[in-house]
Amino acid sequence: MTDTEQDESLERGDHYAKTFARGLETIRAFSPEEPELSVSDVARKTGMPRAAARRFLLTLLDLGYVGVTAERRFFLRPAVLELGFTYLSTLTLPQLARPRLVELTAELGETTSLGVRDGDDIVYVAHVPVRRTFSAGITVGTRGPAYLSSHGRVLLGALPPAELEAYLQRVRLERRTTHTVPDREALRQRIEEGRAQGWVAVDEELEDGVTSLAVPVHGPDGDVVASLNLASHSNRESVGARRPQTIAALQRTAAALTRELRLLGGTTDTRNRL
């Protein structure tokens, strides 16, 4: 054992299986930018000797995890997906969303959340607050009327016309603030505007001094399965001069969640991933 290997063994602990770790490093060496690699490429990217890189690649070839071209360049085969299938098949939408929300809250300095529709209500299924809090007291599991929130208006905007019309006919509008939508026709207009532009803003309708922005999250089949939301004090820059940048950040995060849901494909019905 070399001094470097001995130091690594001591740092990692006696349990550390270096051979197994190097096999995983070999798989991670491939990327969308470099989908085909030679033995020398893998050795360069992983820092292991060329002979070791060749040994790992040939082992993965025997196991069916990589293929090889006539030019002796290696590439990943679909069997690699088996390594992550169990993890992916057990993920729920909130589990997928939370790391993204943590990043978004850190980036924007505002509270973010993920909401789904349950009947005429919306339910918060993931929530990452900042130290500044609102009196609304939102937590995971909090329910609220769909018409009063940006979450709700995004999700209502995704309904088929007949279902939206039925909702508008039965909903009882409660005036929470002086800014609350005054009637059904005004609510219809705001829902349709949000659907057309791809995002919704609700300014001080639920609570004085609080503005929220929301964008849709799409499932593997393209249907809207959730909404991604940011809430802030109405006088803060993030919902004023920086609104376009804030919406872009929300849409970028929603697109990342949509891509992850598409990767899950048909492993589990998205409706059961909450």
Coordinates of C-alpha atoms in Angstrom, one line a residue:
M1 CA 0.0 0.0 0.0
T2 CA 1.4 3.4 -0.9
D3 CA 1.5 6.4 1.5
T4 CA -1.4 8.0 -0.3
E5 CA -3.5 4.9 -0.1
Q6 CA -2.6 4.4 3.5
D7 CA -3.6 8.1 4.3
E8 CA -6.9 7.6 2.4
S9 CA -7.6 4.4 4.3
L10 CA -7.1 6.1 7.6
E11 CA -9.2 9.1 6.6
R12 CA -12.1 7.0 5.4
G13 CA -12.0 4.2 8.0
D14 CA -11.4 0.5 7.9
H15 CA -14.8 -0.1 6.3
Y16 CA -13.9 1.9 3.2
A17 CA -14.0 -0.4 0.1
K18 CA -11.7 1.4 -2.3
T19 CA -12.3 -1.0 -5.2
F20 CA -16.0 -0.4 -5.0
A21 CA -15.5 3.4 -4.8
R22 CA -13.3 3.3 -7.9
G23 CA -16.0 1.4 -9.8
L24 CA -18.5 4.1 -9.0
E25 CA -16.0 6.8 -10.0
T26 CA -15.6 5.0 -13.4
I27 CA -19.4 5.3 -14.0
R28 CA -19.5 8.9 -12.9
A29 CA -16.7 9.8 -15.4
F30 CA -19.2 9.7 -18.2
S31 CA -21.3 12.8 -18.8
P32 CA -23.6 14.3 -21.4
E33 CA -20.6 16.3 -22.7
E34 CA -18.5 13.1 -22.9
P35 CA -20.7 10.1 -23.4
E36 CA -17.9 8.0 -24.9
L37 CA -14.6 7.6 -23.2
S38 CA -11.4 5.7 -23.9
V39 CA -9.4 4.0 -21.1
S40 CA -7.0 6.9 -21.0
D41 CA -9.9 9.4 -20.7
V42 CA -11.3 7.5 -17.7
A43 CA -7.8 7.3 -16.1
R44 CA -7.4 11.1 -16.6
K45 CA -10.8 12.0 -15.2
T46 CA -10.7 9.7 -12.2
G47 CA -7.0 10.1 -11.4
M48 CA -6.5 6.3 -11.3
P49 CA -3.7 4.4 -13.2
R50 CA -4.6 3.4 -16.7
A51 CA -4.3 -0.3 -15.9
A52 CA -6.9 0.1 -13.1
A53 CA -9.2 2.2 -15.3
R54 CA -9.1 -0.6 -18.0
R55 CA -9.8 -3.3 -15.4
F56 CA -12.9 -1.4 -14.1
L57 CA -14.2 -0.7 -17.6
L58 CA -13.8 -4.3 -18.6
T59 CA -15.6 -5.5 -15.4
L60 CA -18.5 -3.1 -16.1
L61 CA -18.5 -4.3 -19.7
D62 CA -18.9 -7.9 -18.5
L63 CA -21.7 -6.9 -16.2
G64 CA -23.5 -5.1 -19.0
Y65 CA -23.3 -1.6 -17.5
V66 CA -21.1 -0.2 -20.3
G67 CA -20.7 -1.0 -24.0
V68 CA -17.7 -0.5 -26.3
T69 CA -17.4 0.8 -29.9
A70 CA -15.2 -0.6 -32.6
E71 CA -12.8 2.3 -31.8
R72 CA -12.5 1.0 -28.2
R73 CA -14.5 3.8 -26.7
F74 CA -16.7 3.0 -23.9
F75 CA -20.3 4.2 -23.2
L76 CA -22.9 3.7 -20.5
R77 CA -25.7 1.2 -21.2
P78 CA -29.3 1.4 -20.0
A79 CA -28.6 -1.2 -17.3
V80 CA -26.9 1.6 -15.3
L81 CA -30.4 2.9 -14.6
E82 CA -31.1 -0.1 -12.4
L83 CA -28.6 1.3 -9.9
G84 CA -30.9 4.2 -9.1
F85 CA -34.3 2.7 -9.9
T86 CA -35.2 1.6 -6.3
Y87 CA -34.3 5.1 -5.0
L88 CA -36.3 6.8 -7.7
S89 CA -39.3 4.6 -7.3
T90 CA -39.6 5.4 -3.6
L91 CA -39.3 9.2 -4.0
T92 CA -42.4 11.4 -3.4
L93 CA -43.0 14.7 -4.9
P94 CA -42.3 16.6 -1.7
Q95 CA -39.0 14.7 -1.2
L96 CA -38.0 15.7 -4.8
A97 CA -39.1 19.3 -4.2
R98 CA -37.5 20.1 -0.8
P99 CA -33.9 20.3 -1.9
R100 CA -34.9 22.6 -4.8
L101 CA -36.9 24.8 -2.4
V102 CA -33.9 25.0 0.0
E103 CA -31.8 26.2 -2.9
L104 CA -34.5 28.7 -4.1
T105 CA -35.0 30.1 -0.6
A106 CA -31.3 30.6 -0.2
E107 CA -31.0 32.3 -3.7
L108 CA -34.0 34.6 -3.2
G109 CA -34.0 35.1 0.5
E110 CA -37.8 34.4 0.6
T111 CA -40.1 31.7 1.8
T112 CA -40.9 29.0 -0.8
S113 CA -43.4 26.2 -0.9
L114 CA -45.0 23.5 -3.0
G115 CA -48.8 23.2 -3.1
V116 CA -51.3 20.7 -4.5
R117 CA -55.1 20.9 -5.0
D118 CA -57.4 18.8 -2.8
G119 CA -61.0 19.5 -3.7
D120 CA -61.6 23.2 -3.4
D121 CA -58.6 23.7 -1.2
I122 CA -54.8 23.8 -1.7
V123 CA -52.5 21.9 0.7
Y124 CA -48.9 22.8 1.3
V125 CA -46.8 19.6 0.9
A126 CA -43.4 21.2 1.1
H127 CA -42.3 24.5 2.8
V128 CA -39.0 26.2 3.3
P129 CA -39.4 29.4 5.4
V130 CA -36.9 32.2 6.0
R131 CA -36.5 33.8 9.5
R132 CA -39.0 36.5 8.6
T133 CA -42.4 35.0 9.2
F134 CA -45.9 35.9 8.3
S135 CA -48.9 35.8 10.6
A136 CA -50.5 33.3 8.2
G137 CA -48.4 30.6 10.0
I138 CA -47.9 28.3 6.9
T139 CA -46.5 24.9 7.6
V140 CA -46.5 21.5 5.7
G141 CA -50.1 20.3 5.8
T142 CA -51.7 23.8 6.0
R143 CA -54.9 24.0 3.9
G144 CA -56.5 27.1 2.4
P145 CA -59.2 28.1 -0.1
A146 CA -57.8 27.8 -3.6
Y147 CA -59.2 31.1 -4.8
L148 CA -57.2 33.1 -2.3
S149 CA -53.7 31.9 -3.0
S150 CA -51.3 32.0 -6.0
H151 CA -50.9 28.2 -5.5
G152 CA -54.7 27.8 -6.0
R153 CA -55.0 30.1 -9.0
V154 CA -52.2 28.2 -10.8
L155 CA -53.9 24.9 -10.1
L156 CA -57.4 26.2 -10.9
G157 CA -56.1 27.5 -14.2
A158 CA -55.0 24.0 -15.1
L159 CA -58.6 22.6 -14.8
P160 CA -60.7 21.7 -17.8
P161 CA -63.1 24.6 -18.6
A162 CA -66.2 22.7 -17.3
E163 CA -64.5 21.9 -14.0
L164 CA -63.3 25.5 -13.6
E165 CA -66.8 26.7 -14.3
A166 CA -68.3 24.4 -11.8
Y167 CA -65.8 25.6 -9.2
L168 CA -66.6 29.2 -9.9
Q169 CA -70.3 28.6 -9.5
R170 CA -70.0 26.9 -6.1
V171 CA -67.2 28.8 -4.4
R172 CA -68.0 31.3 -1.7
L173 CA -65.7 34.3 -1.8
E174 CA -64.7 35.6 1.6
R175 CA -63.3 39.1 1.8
R176 CA -60.0 38.8 3.8
T177 CA -58.6 42.2 3.0
T178 CA -59.6 45.2 1.0
H179 CA -57.6 43.7 -1.9
T180 CA -59.4 40.4 -2.0
V181 CA -60.9 39.5 -5.4
P182 CA -64.4 41.0 -5.2
D183 CA -66.5 38.6 -7.3
R184 CA -66.5 35.5 -9.5
E185 CA -66.0 37.3 -12.8
A186 CA -62.9 39.1 -11.4
L187 CA -61.6 35.8 -10.1
R188 CA -62.2 34.1 -13.5
Q189 CA -60.3 36.9 -15.2
R190 CA -57.3 36.6 -12.8
I191 CA -57.2 32.8 -13.2
E192 CA -57.3 33.1 -17.0
E193 CA -54.6 35.8 -17.0
G194 CA -52.4 33.6 -14.9
R195 CA -52.9 30.6 -17.1
A196 CA -52.1 32.7 -20.2
Q197 CA -48.9 34.2 -18.9
G198 CA -47.6 31.1 -17.1
W199 CA -47.4 32.6 -13.6
V200 CA -49.7 34.1 -11.0
A201 CA -49.3 36.9 -8.5
V202 CA -51.6 37.5 -5.6
D203 CA -51.0 40.8 -3.9
E204 CA -52.3 41.3 -0.3
E205 CA -55.5 39.3 -1.0
L206 CA -55.0 36.7 1.7
E207 CA -53.2 38.9 4.2
D208 CA -52.2 42.6 4.3
G209 CA -48.6 43.1 3.4
V210 CA -48.0 39.7 1.8
T211 CA -47.5 39.0 -1.9
S212 CA -47.1 35.6 -3.4
L213 CA -46.0 34.4 -6.8
A214 CA -46.5 30.9 -8.2
V215 CA -45.8 28.9 -11.3
P216 CA -47.0 25.4 -12.4
V217 CA -45.0 22.1 -12.0
H218 CA -45.8 19.6 -14.7
G219 CA -45.9 15.8 -14.4
P220 CA -44.5 13.2 -16.9
D221 CA -47.7 13.5 -19.0
G222 CA -47.6 17.2 -19.2
D223 CA -50.5 17.8 -16.7
V224 CA -50.0 20.4 -13.9
V225 CA -49.5 18.3 -10.7
A226 CA -48.4 21.1 -8.3
S227 CA -47.5 24.7 -8.0
L228 CA -44.3 26.3 -6.8
N229 CA -44.7 29.4 -4.8
L230 CA -42.7 32.3 -3.2
A231 CA -44.2 34.5 -0.5
S232 CA -42.8 37.9 0.5
H233 CA -43.6 41.1 2.2
S234 CA -45.2 43.3 -0.4
N235 CA -42.8 46.1 -0.1
R236 CA -39.7 44.0 -0.6
E237 CA -37.6 44.3 -3.7
S238 CA -38.0 40.6 -4.6
V239 CA -41.7 41.2 -5.5
G240 CA -41.3 44.7 -6.8
A241 CA -38.5 45.8 -9.1
R242 CA -37.1 42.2 -9.2
R243 CA -40.4 40.5 -10.0
P244 CA -39.2 39.3 -13.5
Q245 CA -36.0 37.8 -12.1
T246 CA -38.0 36.2 -9.3
I247 CA -40.5 34.6 -11.7
A248 CA -37.6 33.4 -13.9
A249 CA -36.1 31.7 -10.8
L250 CA -39.4 30.0 -9.9
Q251 CA -39.9 28.8 -13.5
R252 CA -36.3 27.5 -13.6
T253 CA -36.9 25.5 -10.4
A254 CA -40.3 24.3 -11.6
A255 CA -38.7 23.1 -14.9
A256 CA -36.0 21.2 -12.9
L257 CA -38.7 19.5 -10.9
T258 CA -40.6 18.7 -14.1
R259 CA -37.5 17.1 -15.6
E260 CA -37.0 15.0 -12.5
L261 CA -40.6 13.8 -12.6
R262 CA -40.2 12.8 -16.2
L263 CA -37.1 10.8 -15.3
L264 CA -39.3 8.9 -12.9
G265 CA -41.5 8.1 -15.9
G266 CA -44.1 5.4 -15.2
T267 CA -42.5 4.0 -12.0
T268 CA -45.4 5.2 -9.9
D269 CA -48.5 7.3 -10.7
T270 CA -47.6 10.9 -10.0
R271 CA -50.9 11.3 -8.0
N272 CA -49.5 8.8 -5.5
R273 CA -46.2 10.6 -5.0
L274 CA -47.5 13.1 -2.4

